[in-house]
Amino acid sequence: MLLTWIAEVADEPLVLEPTDRRAEWETNTWWLSAEDEDRKSLSVTAVVAAFERTASAIQVRIRELGFHGVATFYVWHDEQAGQLRCSTGSVPVEALSFGGAYELCDGLGPVIEGFLTCSAPGAIGWPVLEDVQSHSEQTAAEPATVPIRVWACRVGAASR
């Protein structure tokens, strides 16, 4: 089912409104999950290829809409929710809409591998919680943040 849902993202409503990032986020962001059996049967290569086809299809749609600005399609693994997420926004890859730190990956494979090999999607283990507790004494000047790994693909007519 995951591959079908990824393909369907390309046909869903698409809003590109640089002055209304909230509308873009609410319309263009998708949460994708998979049952254990689906995860076990999928390969990183197959999921990467599905997202790449979706990015290409979104790029064609953007051209057909006549949008001439910058647009980016991007994918990340939300470990806390146990989901893959993807979105399209009228922003360059360096200005994606994340509230915290993120790091751009050269390839989508590591993001997908993390999702497919997650043994307990959506669960946070005790070692992680204990690690957070041990860092609770850090000052505001020393935040303990792990950046979200994100794969991004330029899909707009313009590039920055």
mmCIF file of N, CA, C and O in Angstrom, residues 23-127:
data_model
loop_
_atom_site.group_PDB
_atom_site.id
_atom_site.type_symbol
_atom_site.label_atom_id
_atom_site.label_comp_id
_atom_site.label_asym_id
_atom_site.label_seq_id
_atom_site.Cartn_x
_atom_site.Cartn_y
_atom_site.Cartn_z
ATOM 1 N N ALA A 23 -1.139 27.705 4.166
ATOM 2 C CA ALA A 23 -2.026 27.036 3.206
ATOM 3 C C ALA A 23 -1.259 25.968 2.426
ATOM 4 O O ALA A 23 -1.775 24.873 2.192
ATOM 5 N N GLU A 24 -0.030 26.280 2.042
ATOM 6 C CA GLU A 24 0.793 25.290 1.347
ATOM 7 C C GLU A 24 1.017 24.074 2.243
ATOM 8 O O GLU A 24 0.827 22.938 1.811
ATOM 9 N N TRP A 25 1.430 24.325 3.468
ATOM 10 C CA TRP A 25 1.738 23.234 4.404
ATOM 11 C C TRP A 25 0.515 22.351 4.639
ATOM 12 O O TRP A 25 0.594 21.126 4.579
ATOM 13 N N GLU A 26 -0.626 22.990 4.894
ATOM 14 C CA GLU A 26 -1.839 22.222 5.197
ATOM 15 C C GLU A 26 -2.328 21.410 4.002
ATOM 16 O O GLU A 26 -2.853 20.316 4.171
ATOM 17 N N THR A 27 -2.159 21.917 2.809
ATOM 18 C CA THR A 27 -2.630 21.224 1.612
ATOM 19 C C THR A 27 -1.619 20.234 1.071
ATOM 20 O O THR A 27 -1.989 19.146 0.617
ATOM 21 N N ASN A 28 -0.349 20.585 1.113
ATOM 22 C CA ASN A 28 0.680 19.821 0.412
ATOM 23 C C ASN A 28 1.462 18.835 1.261
ATOM 24 O O ASN A 28 2.377 18.186 0.750
ATOM 25 N N THR A 29 1.164 18.702 2.542
ATOM 26 C CA THR A 29 1.934 17.815 3.414
ATOM 27 C C THR A 29 1.167 16.522 3.643
ATOM 28 O O THR A 29 -0.015 16.542 3.984
ATOM 29 N N TRP A 30 1.873 15.395 3.480
ATOM 30 C CA TRP A 30 1.254 14.077 3.583
ATOM 31 C C TRP A 30 1.991 13.219 4.596
ATOM 32 O O TRP A 30 3.203 13.244 4.687
ATOM 33 N N TRP A 31 1.224 12.439 5.364
ATOM 34 C CA TRP A 31 1.733 11.515 6.363
ATOM 35 C C TRP A 31 1.513 10.115 5.825
ATOM 36 O O TRP A 31 0.376 9.721 5.568
ATOM 37 N N LEU A 32 2.577 9.351 5.675
ATOM 38 C CA LEU A 32 2.488 8.012 5.098
ATOM 39 C C LEU A 32 3.038 6.990 6.080
ATOM 40 O O LEU A 32 4.102 7.190 6.662
ATOM 41 N N SER A 33 2.319 5.901 6.227
ATOM 42 C CA SER A 33 2.744 4.855 7.144
ATOM 43 C C SER A 33 2.625 3.510 6.451
ATOM 44 O O SER A 33 2.117 3.412 5.338
ATOM 45 N N ALA A 34 3.089 2.488 7.112
ATOM 46 C CA ALA A 34 3.011 1.135 6.559
ATOM 47 C C ALA A 34 2.911 0.136 7.698
ATOM 48 O O ALA A 34 3.540 0.307 8.741
ATOM 49 N N GLU A 35 2.137 -0.896 7.462
ATOM 50 C CA GLU A 35 2.048 -1.996 8.422
ATOM 51 C C GLU A 35 3.366 -2.773 8.412
ATOM 52 O O GLU A 35 4.139 -2.695 7.454
ATOM 53 N N ASP A 36 3.610 -3.536 9.454
ATOM 54 C CA ASP A 36 4.847 -4.306 9.559
ATOM 55 C C ASP A 36 5.085 -5.189 8.337
ATOM 56 O O ASP A 36 6.207 -5.263 7.820
ATOM 57 N N GLU A 37 4.043 -5.868 7.863
ATOM 58 C CA GLU A 37 4.190 -6.756 6.702
ATOM 59 C C GLU A 37 4.612 -5.972 5.470
ATOM 60 O O GLU A 37 5.450 -6.426 4.688
ATOM 61 N N ASP A 38 4.025 -4.794 5.291
ATOM 62 C CA ASP A 38 4.360 -3.938 4.151
ATOM 63 C C ASP A 38 5.819 -3.488 4.251
ATOM 64 O O ASP A 38 6.570 -3.539 3.277
ATOM 65 N N ARG A 39 6.232 -3.079 5.450
ATOM 66 C CA ARG A 39 7.622 -2.650 5.658
ATOM 67 C C ARG A 39 8.603 -3.762 5.304
ATOM 68 O O ARG A 39 9.626 -3.524 4.678
ATOM 69 N N LYS A 40 8.289 -4.974 5.742
ATOM 70 C CA LYS A 40 9.182 -6.107 5.512
ATOM 71 C C LYS A 40 9.265 -6.483 4.037
ATOM 72 O O LYS A 40 10.287 -6.994 3.583
ATOM 73 N N SER A 41 8.190 -6.232 3.290
ATOM 74 C CA SER A 41 8.174 -6.641 1.887
ATOM 75 C C SER A 41 8.757 -5.584 0.948
ATOM 76 O O SER A 41 9.022 -5.868 -0.219
ATOM 77 N N LEU A 42 8.970 -4.379 1.440
ATOM 78 C CA LEU A 42 9.460 -3.295 0.597
ATOM 79 C C LEU A 42 10.973 -3.177 0.630
ATOM 80 O O LEU A 42 11.602 -3.465 1.650
ATOM 81 N N SER A 43 11.521 -2.716 -0.476
ATOM 82 C CA SER A 43 12.953 -2.441 -0.515
ATOM 83 C C SER A 43 13.159 -0.930 -0.523
ATOM 84 O O SER A 43 12.283 -0.168 -0.957
ATOM 85 N N VAL A 44 14.301 -0.516 -0.047
ATOM 86 C CA VAL A 44 14.654 0.910 -0.066
ATOM 87 C C VAL A 44 14.597 1.420 -1.508
ATOM 88 O O VAL A 44 14.047 2.478 -1.791
ATOM 89 N N THR A 45 15.123 0.635 -2.434
ATOM 90 C CA THR A 45 15.160 1.020 -3.842
ATOM 91 C C THR A 45 13.759 1.281 -4.392
ATOM 92 O O THR A 45 13.541 2.265 -5.103
ATOM 93 N N ALA A 46 12.807 0.413 -4.066
ATOM 94 C CA ALA A 46 11.439 0.566 -4.576
ATOM 95 C C ALA A 46 10.777 1.826 -4.016
ATOM 96 O O ALA A 46 10.094 2.552 -4.747
ATOM 97 N N VAL A 47 10.973 2.091 -2.742
ATOM 98 C CA VAL A 47 10.357 3.272 -2.128
ATOM 99 C C VAL A 47 11.015 4.547 -2.645
ATOM 100 O O VAL A 47 10.334 5.526 -2.955
ATOM 101 N N VAL A 48 12.325 4.544 -2.781
ATOM 102 C CA VAL A 48 13.034 5.699 -3.338
ATOM 103 C C VAL A 48 12.521 5.975 -4.744
ATOM 104 O O VAL A 48 12.218 7.124 -5.103
ATOM 105 N N ALA A 49 12.408 4.945 -5.567
ATOM 106 C CA ALA A 49 11.926 5.116 -6.946
ATOM 107 C C ALA A 49 10.511 5.686 -6.969
ATOM 108 O O ALA A 49 10.194 6.549 -7.805
ATOM 109 N N ALA A 50 9.664 5.249 -6.050
ATOM 110 C CA ALA A 50 8.291 5.760 -5.991
ATOM 111 C C ALA A 50 8.288 7.257 -5.676
ATOM 112 O O ALA A 50 7.550 8.031 -6.303
ATOM 113 N N PHE A 51 9.104 7.673 -4.714
ATOM 114 C CA PHE A 51 9.176 9.100 -4.388
ATOM 115 C C PHE A 51 9.776 9.910 -5.540
ATOM 116 O O PHE A 51 9.345 11.030 -5.807
ATOM 117 N N GLU A 52 10.763 9.358 -6.215
ATOM 118 C CA GLU A 52 11.358 10.069 -7.349
ATOM 119 C C GLU A 52 10.344 10.252 -8.476
ATOM 120 O O GLU A 52 10.285 11.310 -9.104
ATOM 121 N N ARG A 53 9.514 9.224 -8.736
ATOM 122 C CA ARG A 53 8.456 9.349 -9.746
ATOM 123 C C ARG A 53 7.439 10.412 -9.325
ATOM 124 O O ARG A 53 6.974 11.215 -10.142
ATOM 125 N N THR A 54 7.116 10.429 -8.040
ATOM 126 C CA THR A 54 6.175 11.430 -7.531
ATOM 127 C C THR A 54 6.741 12.832 -7.685
ATOM 128 O O THR A 54 6.044 13.751 -8.118
ATOM 129 N N ALA A 55 8.012 13.023 -7.365
ATOM 130 C CA ALA A 55 8.647 14.332 -7.527
ATOM 131 C C ALA A 55 8.608 14.767 -8.985
ATOM 132 O O ALA A 55 8.308 15.935 -9.290
ATOM 133 N N SER A 56 8.881 13.854 -9.904
ATOM 134 C CA SER A 56 8.833 14.182 -11.338
ATOM 135 C C SER A 56 7.422 14.566 -11.770
ATOM 136 O O SER A 56 7.235 15.518 -12.532
ATOM 137 N N ALA A 57 6.429 13.829 -11.281
ATOM 138 C CA ALA A 57 5.039 14.129 -11.630
ATOM 139 C C ALA A 57 4.616 15.483 -11.065
ATOM 140 O O ALA A 57 3.895 16.254 -11.729
ATOM 141 N N ILE A 58 5.049 15.806 -9.863
ATOM 142 C CA ILE A 58 4.730 17.112 -9.270
ATOM 143 C C ILE A 58 5.408 18.224 -10.073
ATOM 144 O O ILE A 58 4.810 19.272 -10.320
ATOM 145 N N GLN A 59 6.616 17.991 -10.525
ATOM 146 C CA GLN A 59 7.318 18.985 -11.340
ATOM 147 C C GLN A 59 6.538 19.272 -12.632
ATOM 148 O O GLN A 59 6.370 20.430 -13.019
ATOM 149 N N VAL A 60 6.015 18.229 -13.262
ATOM 150 C CA VAL A 60 5.205 18.412 -14.472
ATOM 151 C C VAL A 60 3.936 19.203 -14.143
ATOM 152 O O VAL A 60 3.564 20.132 -14.875
ATOM 153 N N ARG A 61 3.273 18.860 -13.050
ATOM 154 C CA ARG A 61 2.060 19.587 -12.643
ATOM 155 C C ARG A 61 2.338 21.062 -12.404
ATOM 156 O O ARG A 61 1.561 21.928 -12.792
ATOM 157 N N ILE A 62 3.464 21.355 -11.762
ATOM 158 C CA ILE A 62 3.815 22.747 -11.468
ATOM 159 C C ILE A 62 4.006 23.520 -12.766
ATOM 160 O O ILE A 62 3.535 24.647 -12.904
ATOM 161 N N ARG A 63 4.655 22.908 -13.723
ATOM 162 C CA ARG A 63 4.824 23.561 -15.031
ATOM 163 C C ARG A 63 3.487 23.771 -15.707
ATOM 164 O O ARG A 63 3.234 24.822 -16.299
ATOM 165 N N GLU A 64 2.612 22.761 -15.638
ATOM 166 C CA GLU A 64 1.291 22.876 -16.255
ATOM 167 C C GLU A 64 0.438 23.958 -15.588
ATOM 168 O O GLU A 64 -0.387 24.586 -16.236
ATOM 169 N N LEU A 65 0.660 24.184 -14.289
ATOM 170 C CA LEU A 65 -0.057 25.244 -13.573
ATOM 171 C C LEU A 65 0.442 26.632 -13.957
ATOM 172 O O LEU A 65 -0.201 27.632 -13.653
ATOM 173 N N GLY A 66 1.600 26.678 -14.591
ATOM 174 C CA GLY A 66 2.181 27.965 -14.972
ATOM 175 C C GLY A 66 2.890 28.679 -13.832
ATOM 176 O O GLY A 66 3.151 29.876 -13.914
ATOM 177 N N PHE A 67 3.213 27.953 -12.783
ATOM 178 C CA PHE A 67 3.938 28.545 -11.652
ATOM 179 C C PHE A 67 5.399 28.691 -12.048
ATOM 180 O O PHE A 67 6.054 27.720 -12.414
ATOM 181 N N HIS A 68 5.924 29.904 -11.980
ATOM 182 C CA HIS A 68 7.287 30.173 -12.442
ATOM 183 C C HIS A 68 8.286 30.382 -11.304
ATOM 184 O O HIS A 68 9.440 30.703 -11.562
ATOM 185 N N GLY A 69 7.867 30.185 -10.074
ATOM 186 C CA GLY A 69 8.747 30.425 -8.936
ATOM 187 C C GLY A 69 9.516 29.192 -8.501
ATOM 188 O O GLY A 69 9.526 28.154 -9.161
ATOM 189 N N VAL A 70 10.160 29.338 -7.362
ATOM 190 C CA VAL A 70 10.913 28.262 -6.731
ATOM 191 C C VAL A 70 9.926 27.318 -6.046
ATOM 192 O O VAL A 70 8.966 27.763 -5.410
ATOM 193 N N ALA A 71 10.149 26.021 -6.168
ATOM 194 C CA ALA A 71 9.338 25.026 -5.462
ATOM 195 C C ALA A 71 10.214 23.815 -5.162
ATOM 196 O O ALA A 71 11.094 23.455 -5.945
ATOM 197 N N THR A 72 9.954 23.211 -4.016
ATOM 198 C CA THR A 72 10.726 22.060 -3.561
ATOM 199 C C THR A 72 9.780 20.971 -3.068
ATOM 200 O O THR A 72 8.836 21.256 -2.326
ATOM 201 N N PHE A 73 10.040 19.741 -3.477
ATOM 202 C CA PHE A 73 9.359 18.564 -2.938
ATOM 203 C C PHE A 73 10.353 17.922 -1.984
ATOM 204 O O PHE A 73 11.527 17.750 -2.319
ATOM 205 N N TYR A 74 9.909 17.577 -0.766
ATOM 206 C CA TYR A 74 10.843 17.023 0.199
ATOM 207 C C TYR A 74 10.212 15.929 1.046
ATOM 208 O O TYR A 74 9.001 15.882 1.231
ATOM 209 N N VAL A 75 11.068 15.028 1.527
ATOM 210 C CA VAL A 75 10.646 13.829 2.252
ATOM 211 C C VAL A 75 11.500 13.686 3.504
ATOM 212 O O VAL A 75 12.711 13.905 3.463
ATOM 213 N N TRP A 76 10.859 13.307 4.601
ATOM 214 C CA TRP A 76 11.586 13.025 5.839
ATOM 215 C C TRP A 76 10.890 11.925 6.618
ATOM 216 O O TRP A 76 9.736 11.608 6.375
ATOM 217 N N HIS A 77 11.619 11.324 7.540
ATOM 218 C CA HIS A 77 11.087 10.279 8.417
ATOM 219 C C HIS A 77 10.814 10.905 9.779
ATOM 220 O O HIS A 77 11.738 11.337 10.461
ATOM 221 N N ASP A 78 9.562 10.956 10.152
ATOM 222 C CA ASP A 78 9.192 11.449 11.477
ATOM 223 C C ASP A 78 9.258 10.244 12.414
ATOM 224 O O ASP A 78 8.327 9.437 12.470
ATOM 225 N N GLU A 79 10.358 10.131 13.108
ATOM 226 C CA GLU A 79 10.583 8.961 13.959
ATOM 227 C C GLU A 79 9.582 8.881 15.108
ATOM 228 O O GLU A 79 9.161 7.796 15.486
ATOM 229 N N GLN A 80 9.220 10.015 15.681
ATOM 230 C CA GLN A 80 8.284 9.989 16.808
ATOM 231 C C GLN A 80 6.915 9.478 16.381
ATOM 232 O O GLN A 80 6.253 8.774 17.131
ATOM 233 N N ALA A 81 6.481 9.818 15.177
ATOM 234 C CA ALA A 81 5.185 9.367 14.690
ATOM 235 C C ALA A 81 5.286 8.029 13.958
ATOM 236 O O ALA A 81 4.267 7.393 13.699
ATOM 237 N N GLY A 82 6.495 7.604 13.617
ATOM 238 C CA GLY A 82 6.670 6.363 12.878
ATOM 239 C C GLY A 82 6.169 6.478 11.447
ATOM 240 O O GLY A 82 5.632 5.518 10.901
ATOM 241 N N GLN A 83 6.329 7.647 10.838
ATOM 242 C CA GLN A 83 5.790 7.899 9.509
ATOM 243 C C GLN A 83 6.834 8.514 8.585
ATOM 244 O O GLN A 83 7.765 9.179 9.044
ATOM 245 N N LEU A 84 6.610 8.310 7.290
ATOM 246 C CA LEU A 84 7.292 9.103 6.291
ATOM 247 C C LEU A 84 6.391 10.289 6.021
ATOM 248 O O LEU A 84 5.170 10.157 6.006
ATOM 249 N N ARG A 85 6.986 11.434 5.831
ATOM 250 C CA ARG A 85 6.201 12.624 5.508
ATOM 251 C C ARG A 85 6.810 13.272 4.285
ATOM 252 O O ARG A 85 8.018 13.204 4.070
ATOM 253 N N CYS A 86 5.960 13.879 3.498
ATOM 254 C CA CYS A 86 6.447 14.592 2.326
ATOM 255 C C CYS A 86 5.604 15.844 2.130
ATOM 256 O O CYS A 86 4.469 15.917 2.590
ATOM 257 N N SER A 87 6.202 16.819 1.478
ATOM 258 C CA SER A 87 5.520 18.080 1.256
ATOM 259 C C SER A 87 6.112 18.767 0.038
ATOM 260 O O SER A 87 7.209 18.429 -0.412
ATOM 261 N N THR A 88 5.370 19.734 -0.471
ATOM 262 C CA THR A 88 5.832 20.595 -1.545
ATOM 263 C C THR A 88 5.613 22.023 -1.090
ATOM 264 O O THR A 88 4.548 22.352 -0.560
ATOM 265 N N GLY A 89 6.618 22.865 -1.272
ATOM 266 C CA GLY A 89 6.486 24.261 -0.864
ATOM 267 C C GLY A 89 7.186 25.185 -1.836
ATOM 268 O O GLY A 89 8.115 24.791 -2.538
ATOM 269 N N SER A 90 6.744 26.410 -1.863
ATOM 270 C CA SER A 90 7.342 27.418 -2.747
ATOM 271 C C SER A 90 8.531 28.077 -2.046
ATOM 272 O O SER A 90 8.570 29.288 -1.854
ATOM 273 N N VAL A 91 9.479 27.237 -1.676
ATOM 274 C CA VAL A 91 10.692 27.677 -0.983
ATOM 275 C C VAL A 91 11.889 26.936 -1.566
ATOM 276 O O VAL A 91 11.749 25.835 -2.082
ATOM 277 N N PRO A 92 13.078 27.528 -1.452
ATOM 278 C CA PRO A 92 14.271 26.792 -1.861
ATOM 279 C C PRO A 92 14.605 25.713 -0.822
ATOM 280 O O PRO A 92 14.122 25.762 0.313
ATOM 281 N N VAL A 93 15.434 24.761 -1.204
ATOM 282 C CA VAL A 93 15.775 23.661 -0.295
ATOM 283 C C VAL A 93 16.411 24.140 0.999
ATOM 284 O O VAL A 93 16.317 23.470 2.025
ATOM 285 N N GLU A 94 17.017 25.315 0.978
ATOM 286 C CA GLU A 94 17.688 25.841 2.172
ATOM 287 C C GLU A 94 16.709 26.489 3.160
ATOM 288 O O GLU A 94 17.105 26.877 4.250
ATOM 289 N N ALA A 95 15.442 26.609 2.795
ATOM 290 C CA ALA A 95 14.482 27.323 3.651
ATOM 291 C C ALA A 95 13.206 26.509 3.887
ATOM 292 O O ALA A 95 12.109 27.053 3.911
ATOM 293 N N LEU A 96 13.341 25.216 4.089
ATOM 294 C CA LEU A 96 12.175 24.360 4.300
ATOM 295 C C LEU A 96 11.497 24.687 5.628
ATOM 296 O O LEU A 96 12.124 25.188 6.555
ATOM 297 N N SER A 97 10.220 24.356 5.699
ATOM 298 C CA SER A 97 9.400 24.707 6.869
ATOM 299 C C SER A 97 9.522 23.689 7.993
ATOM 300 O O SER A 97 8.671 22.812 8.143
ATOM 301 N N PHE A 98 10.570 23.803 8.764
ATOM 302 C CA PHE A 98 10.736 22.969 9.949
ATOM 303 C C PHE A 98 10.951 23.893 11.132
ATOM 304 O O PHE A 98 11.654 24.901 11.021
ATOM 305 N N GLY A 99 10.353 23.543 12.267
ATOM 306 C CA GLY A 99 10.509 24.354 13.460
ATOM 307 C C GLY A 99 11.875 24.204 14.101
ATOM 308 O O GLY A 99 12.296 25.032 14.886
ATOM 309 N N GLY A 100 12.569 23.150 13.744
ATOM 310 C CA GLY A 100 13.882 22.892 14.331
ATOM 311 C C GLY A 100 14.921 22.648 13.263
ATOM 312 O O GLY A 100 14.712 22.910 12.081
ATOM 313 N N ALA A 101 16.029 22.090 13.700
ATOM 314 C CA ALA A 101 17.150 21.846 12.805
ATOM 315 C C ALA A 101 16.850 20.682 11.857
ATOM 316 O O ALA A 101 16.200 19.712 12.226
ATOM 317 N N TYR A 102 17.333 20.833 10.636
ATOM 318 C CA TYR A 102 17.260 19.739 9.679
ATOM 319 C C TYR A 102 18.537 19.720 8.853
ATOM 320 O O TYR A 102 19.232 20.719 8.749
ATOM 321 N N GLU A 103 18.843 18.536 8.320
ATOM 322 C CA GLU A 103 20.027 18.403 7.476
ATOM 323 C C GLU A 103 19.598 17.757 6.167
ATOM 324 O O GLU A 103 18.846 16.781 6.160
ATOM 325 N N LEU A 104 20.055 18.332 5.075
ATOM 326 C CA LEU A 104 19.727 17.807 3.758
ATOM 327 C C LEU A 104 20.604 16.606 3.452
ATOM 328 O O LEU A 104 21.814 16.634 3.672
ATOM 329 N N CYS A 105 19.982 15.546 2.959
ATOM 330 C CA CYS A 105 20.691 14.334 2.563
ATOM 331 C C CYS A 105 20.909 14.369 1.054
ATOM 332 O O CYS A 105 20.036 14.829 0.317
ATOM 333 N N ASP A 106 22.044 13.863 0.615
ATOM 334 C CA ASP A 106 22.313 13.793 -0.816
ATOM 335 C C ASP A 106 21.372 12.825 -1.513
ATOM 336 O O ASP A 106 20.988 13.034 -2.654
ATOM 337 N N GLY A 107 21.005 11.772 -0.820
ATOM 338 C CA GLY A 107 20.120 10.767 -1.394
ATOM 339 C C GLY A 107 18.977 10.454 -0.453
ATOM 340 O O GLY A 107 19.058 10.681 0.755
ATOM 341 N N LEU A 108 17.915 9.899 -1.004
ATOM 342 C CA LEU A 108 16.734 9.557 -0.218
ATOM 343 C C LEU A 108 16.890 8.231 0.520
ATOM 344 O O LEU A 108 16.199 7.972 1.502
ATOM 345 N N GLY A 109 17.825 7.403 0.083
ATOM 346 C CA GLY A 109 18.001 6.073 0.672
ATOM 347 C C GLY A 109 18.103 6.025 2.182
ATOM 348 O O GLY A 109 17.390 5.247 2.826
ATOM 349 N N PRO A 110 18.955 6.850 2.821
ATOM 350 C CA PRO A 110 19.065 6.793 4.281
ATOM 351 C C PRO A 110 17.761 7.144 5.006
ATOM 352 O O PRO A 110 17.457 6.568 6.053
ATOM 353 N N VAL A 111 16.991 8.065 4.448
ATOM 354 C CA VAL A 111 15.706 8.430 5.063
ATOM 355 C C VAL A 111 14.756 7.240 5.010
ATOM 356 O O VAL A 111 14.123 6.878 6.014
ATOM 357 N N ILE A 112 14.673 6.611 3.854
ATOM 358 C CA ILE A 112 13.770 5.467 3.676
ATOM 359 C C ILE A 112 14.238 4.268 4.491
ATOM 360 O O ILE A 112 13.433 3.581 5.119
ATOM 361 N N GLU A 113 15.534 4.025 4.510
ATOM 362 C CA GLU A 113 16.065 2.907 5.284
ATOM 363 C C GLU A 113 15.709 3.054 6.764
ATOM 364 O O GLU A 113 15.316 2.087 7.423
ATOM 365 N N GLY A 114 15.838 4.260 7.288
ATOM 366 C CA GLY A 114 15.470 4.495 8.684
ATOM 367 C C GLY A 114 14.016 4.163 8.952
ATOM 368 O O GLY A 114 13.672 3.596 9.988
ATOM 369 N N PHE A 115 13.145 4.500 8.018
ATOM 370 C CA PHE A 115 11.720 4.213 8.160
ATOM 371 C C PHE A 115 11.442 2.712 8.069
ATOM 372 O O PHE A 115 10.730 2.160 8.900
ATOM 373 N N LEU A 116 12.001 2.057 7.065
ATOM 374 C CA LEU A 116 11.706 0.642 6.851
ATOM 375 C C LEU A 116 12.286 -0.254 7.932
ATOM 376 O O LEU A 116 11.733 -1.309 8.229
ATOM 377 N N THR A 117 13.401 0.128 8.524
ATOM 378 C CA THR A 117 14.046 -0.726 9.526
ATOM 379 C C THR A 117 13.647 -0.391 10.956
ATOM 380 O O THR A 117 14.097 -1.062 11.884
ATOM 381 N N CYS A 118 12.812 0.597 11.128
ATOM 382 C CA CYS A 118 12.366 0.969 12.474
ATOM 383 C C CYS A 118 11.575 -0.197 13.069
ATOM 384 O O CYS A 118 10.549 -0.597 12.536
ATOM 385 N N SER A 119 12.064 -0.737 14.181
ATOM 386 C CA SER A 119 11.438 -1.926 14.766
ATOM 387 C C SER A 119 10.153 -1.613 15.526
ATOM 388 O O SER A 119 9.305 -2.473 15.680
ATOM 389 N N ALA A 120 10.015 -0.393 16.001
ATOM 390 C CA ALA A 120 8.807 -0.013 16.742
ATOM 391 C C ALA A 120 8.377 1.379 16.294
ATOM 392 O O ALA A 120 8.598 2.355 17.007
ATOM 393 N N PRO A 121 7.757 1.474 15.104
ATOM 394 C CA PRO A 121 7.377 2.787 14.590
ATOM 395 C C PRO A 121 6.484 3.552 15.557
ATOM 396 O O PRO A 121 5.529 3.009 16.093
ATOM 397 N N GLY A 122 6.841 4.784 15.803
ATOM 398 C CA GLY A 122 6.042 5.631 16.675
ATOM 399 C C GLY A 122 6.323 5.474 18.151
ATOM 400 O O GLY A 122 5.740 6.157 18.978
ATOM 401 N N ALA A 123 7.236 4.571 18.510
ATOM 402 C CA ALA A 123 7.562 4.353 19.920
ATOM 403 C C ALA A 123 8.926 4.964 20.216
ATOM 404 O O ALA A 123 9.817 4.942 19.387
ATOM 405 N N ILE A 124 9.057 5.489 21.406
ATOM 406 C CA ILE A 124 10.331 6.042 21.846
ATOM 407 C C ILE A 124 10.838 5.162 22.975
ATOM 408 O O ILE A 124 10.166 4.982 23.977
ATOM 409 N N GLY A 125 12.023 4.596 22.777
ATOM 410 C CA GLY A 125 12.575 3.660 23.756
ATOM 411 C C GLY A 125 13.118 4.351 24.993
ATOM 412 O O GLY A 125 13.432 5.537 24.985
ATOM 413 N N TRP A 126 13.268 3.585 26.055
ATOM 414 C CA TRP A 126 13.789 4.125 27.308
ATOM 415 C C TRP A 126 15.172 4.740 27.160
ATOM 416 O O TRP A 126 15.434 5.787 27.741
ATOM 417 N N PRO A 127 16.081 4.125 26.412
ATOM 418 C CA PRO A 127 17.412 4.740 26.296
ATOM 419 C C PRO A 127 17.349 6.172 25.758
ATOM 420 O O PRO A 127 18.090 7.036 26.211
#
